[in-house]
Amino acid sequence: MPYVIAVANQKGGCGKTTISMNLAACFSRVGYNVLLVDADPQASAMQWRNNREESALPFHIQPYPFPTIHKELPAQFEKAGYDLVFIDCPPGAASGADRKSDITRSALLASHAVLMPVRPTPLDYQAAAIILPLLQDVSFLRPGAPLKVMLVINGRPAGHTRLGAEAHRAAEAIFAADGLPVTVLATEICSRQMFAEAPAVGQAVIDYRPQSKASLELRQLTEEVLTCLNQTTAGA
C-alpha cells in the first residue's frame, strides 16, 4: 500500500501545487514510484504538465477533482504499485458544505499525512488555522492511524533569515495552541524565480535548474519529509 500525502491549506496562493509537483519530482528522482493526484478543479498541476508537448516530469499525474477520492482511488494506488502518492488539494477547505471542502475532506480520509504550505505572515497563519477543525475531525474518524500533520513555510523572502526565524516561532505558537500535533518543518522554501520559470516549460525545478538554491531547498525538504515519514512508520 503506498503512503499518501495530502497537500492542503484553506487559503489559496500558498503554493500547494508548487510544493506538490516539486516534491513529487524529488521523491521520484531518489527512486520512488510516485503519483500526483490533481484534486483541484482548477487543474493547475495538469496545466503545468501540459506546458510541454511530451511530459518532462518523472512521475505520473491523475486528475480527480471529486469528493470520492477515499472511496475510489486507494485500490487503484495499490494495484498500480505506487510507493508514494501526493494529492494536490483545492483551496477553500474550511468546514462547511461546499464541493472543495468535500474534496479536501475525501483527500484527507485517503491520506496518511498532510503537508500544509503556509506563507510567512500572521494573516496566512490565521487562514491556515481554519483547516485545523477539519484535520481534527478526520483524525477522530481514524483513531488507530491519526494523521501526521506537517507545516512548511513557503515563500519566505530570500536572505531574510530573521523573518524566517520569527515566522517559524510564530507558526509553532499558533498551531500548538489548537491542540492538534503539528510538526513545523525546519526547512523553509524561499521565494525564487525558478519556481515561476520551471512550470512555464513543464518541468520540476530540480530538473530545470539542478544546481540552483531552489533545488537545494527542495532536496532538503524532501529529506526532512522522508525523515518524518520514517519516524511515523517506525512507530506504527
mmCIF file of C-alpha atoms in Angstrom:
data_model
loop_
_atom_site.group_PDB
_atom_site.id
_atom_site.type_symbol
_atom_site.label_atom_id
_atom_site.label_comp_id
_atom_site.label_asym_id
_atom_site.label_seq_id
_atom_site.Cartn_x
_atom_site.Cartn_y
_atom_site.Cartn_z
ATOM 1 C CA MET A 1 0.000 0.000 0.000
ATOM 2 C CA PRO A 2 1.538 3.368 -0.947
ATOM 3 C CA TYR A 3 1.997 6.168 1.539
ATOM 4 C CA VAL A 4 -0.417 9.012 0.745
ATOM 5 C CA ILE A 5 0.255 12.679 1.498
ATOM 6 C CA ALA A 6 -2.408 15.356 1.026
ATOM 7 C CA VAL A 7 -1.009 18.828 0.326
ATOM 8 C CA ALA A 8 -3.719 21.072 1.730
ATOM 9 C CA ASN A 9 -4.474 24.555 3.036
ATOM 10 C CA GLN A 10 -7.710 26.523 3.189
ATOM 11 C CA LYS A 11 -6.036 29.598 1.735
ATOM 12 C CA GLY A 12 -5.326 29.889 -1.966
ATOM 13 C CA GLY A 13 -1.980 31.158 -3.203
ATOM 14 C CA CYS A 14 0.110 29.406 -0.550
ATOM 15 C CA GLY A 15 1.958 27.214 -3.038
ATOM 16 C CA LYS A 16 0.191 23.848 -2.767
ATOM 17 C CA THR A 17 0.734 22.918 -6.410
ATOM 18 C CA THR A 18 4.321 24.198 -6.388
ATOM 19 C CA ILE A 19 5.166 22.087 -3.345
ATOM 20 C CA SER A 20 3.218 19.049 -4.609
ATOM 21 C CA MET A 21 4.807 18.984 -8.045
ATOM 22 C CA ASN A 22 8.353 19.645 -6.917
ATOM 23 C CA LEU A 23 8.262 17.163 -4.037
ATOM 24 C CA ALA A 24 6.785 14.522 -6.356
ATOM 25 C CA ALA A 25 9.734 15.103 -8.702
ATOM 26 C CA CYS A 26 12.285 14.998 -5.871
ATOM 27 C CA PHE A 27 10.964 11.723 -4.485
ATOM 28 C CA SER A 28 10.843 10.268 -7.998
ATOM 29 C CA ARG A 29 14.477 11.196 -8.595
ATOM 30 C CA VAL A 30 15.579 9.293 -5.486
ATOM 31 C CA GLY A 31 13.854 6.118 -6.609
ATOM 32 C CA TYR A 32 10.191 6.274 -5.533
ATOM 33 C CA ASN A 33 7.374 5.362 -7.909
ATOM 34 C CA VAL A 34 5.215 8.480 -7.449
ATOM 35 C CA LEU A 35 1.715 9.515 -8.469
ATOM 36 C CA LEU A 36 0.339 13.020 -8.082
ATOM 37 C CA VAL A 37 -3.456 13.322 -7.933
ATOM 38 C CA ASP A 38 -4.655 16.698 -9.170
ATOM 39 C CA ALA A 39 -7.753 17.126 -6.986
ATOM 40 C CA ASP A 40 -8.124 20.861 -7.640
ATOM 41 C CA PRO A 41 -10.936 21.711 -10.107
ATOM 42 C CA GLN A 42 -8.640 24.461 -11.457
ATOM 43 C CA ALA A 43 -6.305 21.656 -12.630
ATOM 44 C CA SER A 44 -3.115 23.639 -12.085
ATOM 45 C CA ALA A 45 -0.947 20.508 -11.930
ATOM 46 C CA MET A 46 -2.306 19.267 -15.258
ATOM 47 C CA GLN A 47 -1.739 22.681 -16.816
ATOM 48 C CA TRP A 48 1.867 22.559 -15.572
ATOM 49 C CA ARG A 49 2.372 19.148 -17.195
ATOM 50 C CA ASN A 50 0.703 20.290 -20.447
ATOM 51 C CA ASN A 51 3.055 23.234 -20.883
ATOM 52 C CA ARG A 52 5.272 20.745 -22.699
ATOM 53 C CA GLU A 53 4.069 18.564 -25.558
ATOM 54 C CA GLU A 54 5.590 15.422 -24.048
ATOM 55 C CA SER A 55 5.792 15.176 -20.281
ATOM 56 C CA ALA A 56 9.186 16.063 -18.819
ATOM 57 C CA LEU A 57 8.040 15.085 -15.324
ATOM 58 C CA PRO A 58 9.448 11.945 -13.669
ATOM 59 C CA PHE A 59 6.109 10.965 -12.128
ATOM 60 C CA HIS A 60 2.529 10.327 -13.178
ATOM 61 C CA ILE A 61 -0.376 12.763 -12.787
ATOM 62 C CA GLN A 62 -4.024 11.772 -12.492
ATOM 63 C CA PRO A 63 -6.767 14.411 -12.448
ATOM 64 C CA TYR A 64 -9.507 13.570 -9.935
ATOM 65 C CA PRO A 65 -11.366 16.662 -8.637
ATOM 66 C CA PHE A 66 -14.142 14.678 -6.963
ATOM 67 C CA PRO A 67 -15.193 14.092 -3.328
ATOM 68 C CA THR A 68 -14.853 10.298 -3.644
ATOM 69 C CA ILE A 69 -11.058 10.049 -3.534
ATOM 70 C CA HIS A 70 -11.050 7.916 -0.374
ATOM 71 C CA LYS A 71 -13.588 5.519 -1.866
ATOM 72 C CA GLU A 72 -12.385 5.190 -5.454
ATOM 73 C CA LEU A 73 -8.613 5.693 -5.575
ATOM 74 C CA PRO A 74 -6.852 3.657 -2.809
ATOM 75 C CA ALA A 75 -7.399 0.367 -4.641
ATOM 76 C CA GLN A 76 -6.025 1.946 -7.827
ATOM 77 C CA PHE A 77 -2.973 3.240 -5.951
ATOM 78 C CA GLU A 78 -2.154 -0.236 -4.683
ATOM 79 C CA LYS A 79 -2.874 -2.029 -7.953
ATOM 80 C CA ALA A 80 -0.595 0.329 -9.889
ATOM 81 C CA GLY A 81 2.282 -0.321 -7.499
ATOM 82 C CA TYR A 82 2.956 3.256 -6.427
ATOM 83 C CA ASP A 83 5.236 3.845 -3.455
ATOM 84 C CA LEU A 84 4.071 7.378 -2.732
ATOM 85 C CA VAL A 85 1.018 9.430 -3.683
ATOM 86 C CA PHE A 86 0.652 13.202 -3.361
ATOM 87 C CA ILE A 87 -2.835 14.719 -3.517
ATOM 88 C CA ASP A 88 -2.855 18.390 -4.571
ATOM 89 C CA CYS A 89 -5.990 19.672 -2.801
ATOM 90 C CA PRO A 90 -8.106 22.696 -3.753
ATOM 91 C CA PRO A 91 -8.288 25.820 -1.588
ATOM 92 C CA GLY A 92 -11.377 26.569 0.480
ATOM 93 C CA ALA A 93 -11.269 23.587 2.830
ATOM 94 C CA ALA A 94 -12.991 25.245 5.768
ATOM 95 C CA SER A 95 -15.727 23.226 7.390
ATOM 96 C CA GLY A 96 -18.947 23.546 5.505
ATOM 97 C CA ALA A 97 -20.987 22.041 2.698
ATOM 98 C CA ASP A 98 -19.182 23.003 -0.496
ATOM 99 C CA ARG A 99 -17.553 20.950 -3.219
ATOM 100 C CA LYS A 100 -13.969 21.996 -2.489
ATOM 101 C CA SER A 101 -14.375 21.265 1.193
ATOM 102 C CA ASP A 102 -15.773 17.837 0.364
ATOM 103 C CA ILE A 103 -12.850 17.122 -1.994
ATOM 104 C CA THR A 104 -10.301 18.042 0.650
ATOM 105 C CA ARG A 105 -12.070 16.004 3.325
ATOM 106 C CA SER A 106 -12.070 12.997 0.995
ATOM 107 C CA ALA A 107 -8.367 13.511 0.227
ATOM 108 C CA LEU A 108 -7.554 13.654 3.941
ATOM 109 C CA LEU A 109 -9.515 10.471 4.603
ATOM 110 C CA ALA A 110 -7.419 8.736 1.939
ATOM 111 C CA SER A 111 -4.135 10.047 3.361
ATOM 112 C CA HIS A 112 -1.622 9.053 6.000
ATOM 113 C CA ALA A 113 -0.202 12.572 6.311
ATOM 114 C CA VAL A 114 -0.986 16.140 5.367
ATOM 115 C CA LEU A 115 1.549 18.772 4.355
ATOM 116 C CA MET A 116 0.433 22.401 4.724
ATOM 117 C CA PRO A 117 2.394 25.071 2.839
ATOM 118 C CA VAL A 118 1.994 28.449 4.573
ATOM 119 C CA ARG A 119 3.236 31.896 3.633
ATOM 120 C CA PRO A 120 5.211 33.555 6.483
ATOM 121 C CA THR A 121 2.680 36.196 7.541
ATOM 122 C CA PRO A 122 0.269 36.334 10.512
ATOM 123 C CA LEU A 123 -2.761 36.556 8.197
ATOM 124 C CA ASP A 124 -1.641 33.442 6.350
ATOM 125 C CA TYR A 125 -1.214 31.564 9.623
ATOM 126 C CA GLN A 126 -4.730 32.559 10.676
ATOM 127 C CA ALA A 127 -6.130 31.445 7.334
ATOM 128 C CA ALA A 128 -4.260 28.137 7.517
ATOM 129 C CA ALA A 129 -5.546 27.532 11.031
ATOM 130 C CA ILE A 130 -9.105 27.378 9.646
ATOM 131 C CA ILE A 131 -8.362 23.885 8.330
ATOM 132 C CA LEU A 132 -7.444 22.536 11.786
ATOM 133 C CA PRO A 133 -11.024 21.564 12.814
ATOM 134 C CA LEU A 134 -11.282 19.558 9.603
ATOM 135 C CA LEU A 135 -7.988 17.824 10.387
ATOM 136 C CA GLN A 136 -9.236 17.066 13.887
ATOM 137 C CA ASP A 137 -12.480 15.617 12.503
ATOM 138 C CA VAL A 138 -10.595 13.363 10.106
ATOM 139 C CA SER A 139 -8.175 12.228 12.825
ATOM 140 C CA PHE A 140 -11.158 11.371 15.049
ATOM 141 C CA LEU A 141 -12.555 9.156 12.281
ATOM 142 C CA ARG A 142 -9.305 7.185 12.118
ATOM 143 C CA PRO A 143 -8.165 6.835 15.777
ATOM 144 C CA GLY A 144 -5.951 3.859 15.039
ATOM 145 C CA ALA A 145 -3.907 5.804 12.496
ATOM 146 C CA PRO A 146 -4.036 9.551 13.200
ATOM 147 C CA LEU A 147 -2.919 11.952 10.513
ATOM 148 C CA LYS A 148 0.685 13.078 10.541
ATOM 149 C CA VAL A 149 0.446 16.876 10.112
ATOM 150 C CA MET A 150 3.439 18.806 8.764
ATOM 151 C CA LEU A 151 3.670 22.519 8.034
ATOM 152 C CA VAL A 152 6.225 24.031 5.664
ATOM 153 C CA ILE A 153 6.916 27.767 5.495
ATOM 154 C CA ASN A 154 6.815 28.654 1.819
ATOM 155 C CA GLY A 155 7.631 31.910 0.035
ATOM 156 C CA ARG A 156 9.994 33.449 2.563
ATOM 157 C CA PRO A 157 11.947 36.359 1.022
ATOM 158 C CA ALA A 158 15.430 35.085 0.180
ATOM 159 C CA GLY A 159 18.093 36.317 2.576
ATOM 160 C CA HIS A 160 15.687 37.415 5.331
ATOM 161 C CA THR A 161 16.886 34.935 7.937
ATOM 162 C CA ARG A 162 15.407 36.906 10.844
ATOM 163 C CA LEU A 163 11.976 36.870 9.204
ATOM 164 C CA GLY A 164 12.330 33.119 8.732
ATOM 165 C CA ALA A 165 13.167 32.542 12.404
ATOM 166 C CA GLU A 166 10.288 34.746 13.532
ATOM 167 C CA ALA A 167 7.904 33.017 11.128
ATOM 168 C CA HIS A 168 8.930 29.601 12.421
ATOM 169 C CA ARG A 169 8.350 30.595 16.067
ATOM 170 C CA ALA A 170 5.003 32.213 15.240
ATOM 171 C CA ALA A 171 3.826 29.141 13.339
ATOM 172 C CA GLU A 172 4.747 26.840 16.213
ATOM 173 C CA ALA A 173 2.886 29.054 18.685
ATOM 174 C CA ILE A 174 -0.302 29.367 16.614
ATOM 175 C CA PHE A 175 -0.655 25.713 15.684
ATOM 176 C CA ALA A 176 0.353 24.311 19.073
ATOM 177 C CA ALA A 177 -2.481 26.314 20.644
ATOM 178 C CA ASP A 178 -5.122 24.359 18.750
ATOM 179 C CA GLY A 179 -4.330 21.026 20.387
ATOM 180 C CA LEU A 180 -3.563 19.135 17.171
ATOM 181 C CA PRO A 181 0.033 17.863 16.929
ATOM 182 C CA VAL A 182 1.641 19.759 14.050
ATOM 183 C CA THR A 183 5.293 19.477 13.054
ATOM 184 C CA VAL A 184 6.641 22.770 11.724
ATOM 185 C CA LEU A 185 9.412 21.657 9.392
ATOM 186 C CA ALA A 186 12.816 23.265 9.763
ATOM 187 C CA THR A 187 13.294 23.592 6.005
ATOM 188 C CA GLU A 188 11.874 26.800 4.549
ATOM 189 C CA ILE A 189 11.243 27.416 0.870
ATOM 190 C CA CYS A 190 12.249 30.886 -0.287
ATOM 191 C CA SER A 191 10.594 32.946 -2.981
ATOM 192 C CA ARG A 192 12.787 32.381 -6.049
ATOM 193 C CA GLN A 193 12.408 32.973 -9.777
ATOM 194 C CA MET A 194 12.954 29.281 -10.529
ATOM 195 C CA PHE A 195 9.539 28.465 -9.078
ATOM 196 C CA ALA A 196 7.906 30.609 -11.768
ATOM 197 C CA GLU A 197 10.168 29.596 -14.654
ATOM 198 C CA ALA A 198 10.083 25.799 -14.305
ATOM 199 C CA PRO A 199 6.275 25.357 -14.642
ATOM 200 C CA ALA A 200 6.259 27.514 -17.766
ATOM 201 C CA VAL A 201 8.343 24.870 -19.539
ATOM 202 C CA GLY A 202 6.598 21.894 -17.930
ATOM 203 C CA GLN A 203 9.476 20.881 -15.679
ATOM 204 C CA ALA A 204 10.188 20.473 -11.999
ATOM 205 C CA VAL A 205 12.778 22.833 -10.519
ATOM 206 C CA ILE A 206 15.314 20.060 -9.782
ATOM 207 C CA ASP A 207 15.382 19.192 -13.493
ATOM 208 C CA TYR A 208 15.131 22.746 -14.798
ATOM 209 C CA ARG A 209 17.992 24.113 -12.661
ATOM 210 C CA PRO A 210 19.546 21.232 -10.673
ATOM 211 C CA GLN A 211 22.276 23.358 -9.077
ATOM 212 C CA SER A 212 20.047 26.276 -8.054
ATOM 213 C CA LYS A 213 19.350 27.339 -4.476
ATOM 214 C CA ALA A 214 15.699 26.449 -5.088
ATOM 215 C CA SER A 215 16.704 22.866 -5.940
ATOM 216 C CA LEU A 216 18.840 22.670 -2.812
ATOM 217 C CA GLU A 217 15.906 23.781 -0.638
ATOM 218 C CA LEU A 218 13.629 21.217 -2.272
ATOM 219 C CA ARG A 219 16.126 18.415 -1.670
ATOM 220 C CA GLN A 220 16.417 19.437 1.956
ATOM 221 C CA LEU A 221 12.625 19.475 2.270
ATOM 222 C CA THR A 222 12.439 16.025 0.680
ATOM 223 C CA GLU A 223 14.951 14.656 3.183
ATOM 224 C CA GLU A 224 13.079 16.189 6.111
ATOM 225 C CA VAL A 225 9.685 14.904 4.965
ATOM 226 C CA LEU A 226 11.206 11.463 4.438
ATOM 227 C CA THR A 227 12.632 11.518 7.970
ATOM 228 C CA CYS A 228 9.203 12.440 9.384
ATOM 229 C CA LEU A 229 7.543 9.635 7.434
ATOM 230 C CA ASN A 230 10.136 7.082 8.528
ATOM 231 C CA GLN A 231 9.575 8.090 12.156
ATOM 232 C CA THR A 232 5.828 7.695 11.701
ATOM 233 C CA THR A 233 6.029 4.251 10.105
ATOM 234 C CA ALA A 234 8.599 3.076 12.658
ATOM 235 C CA GLY A 235 6.219 3.991 15.475
ATOM 236 C CA ALA A 236 3.211 2.385 13.862
#
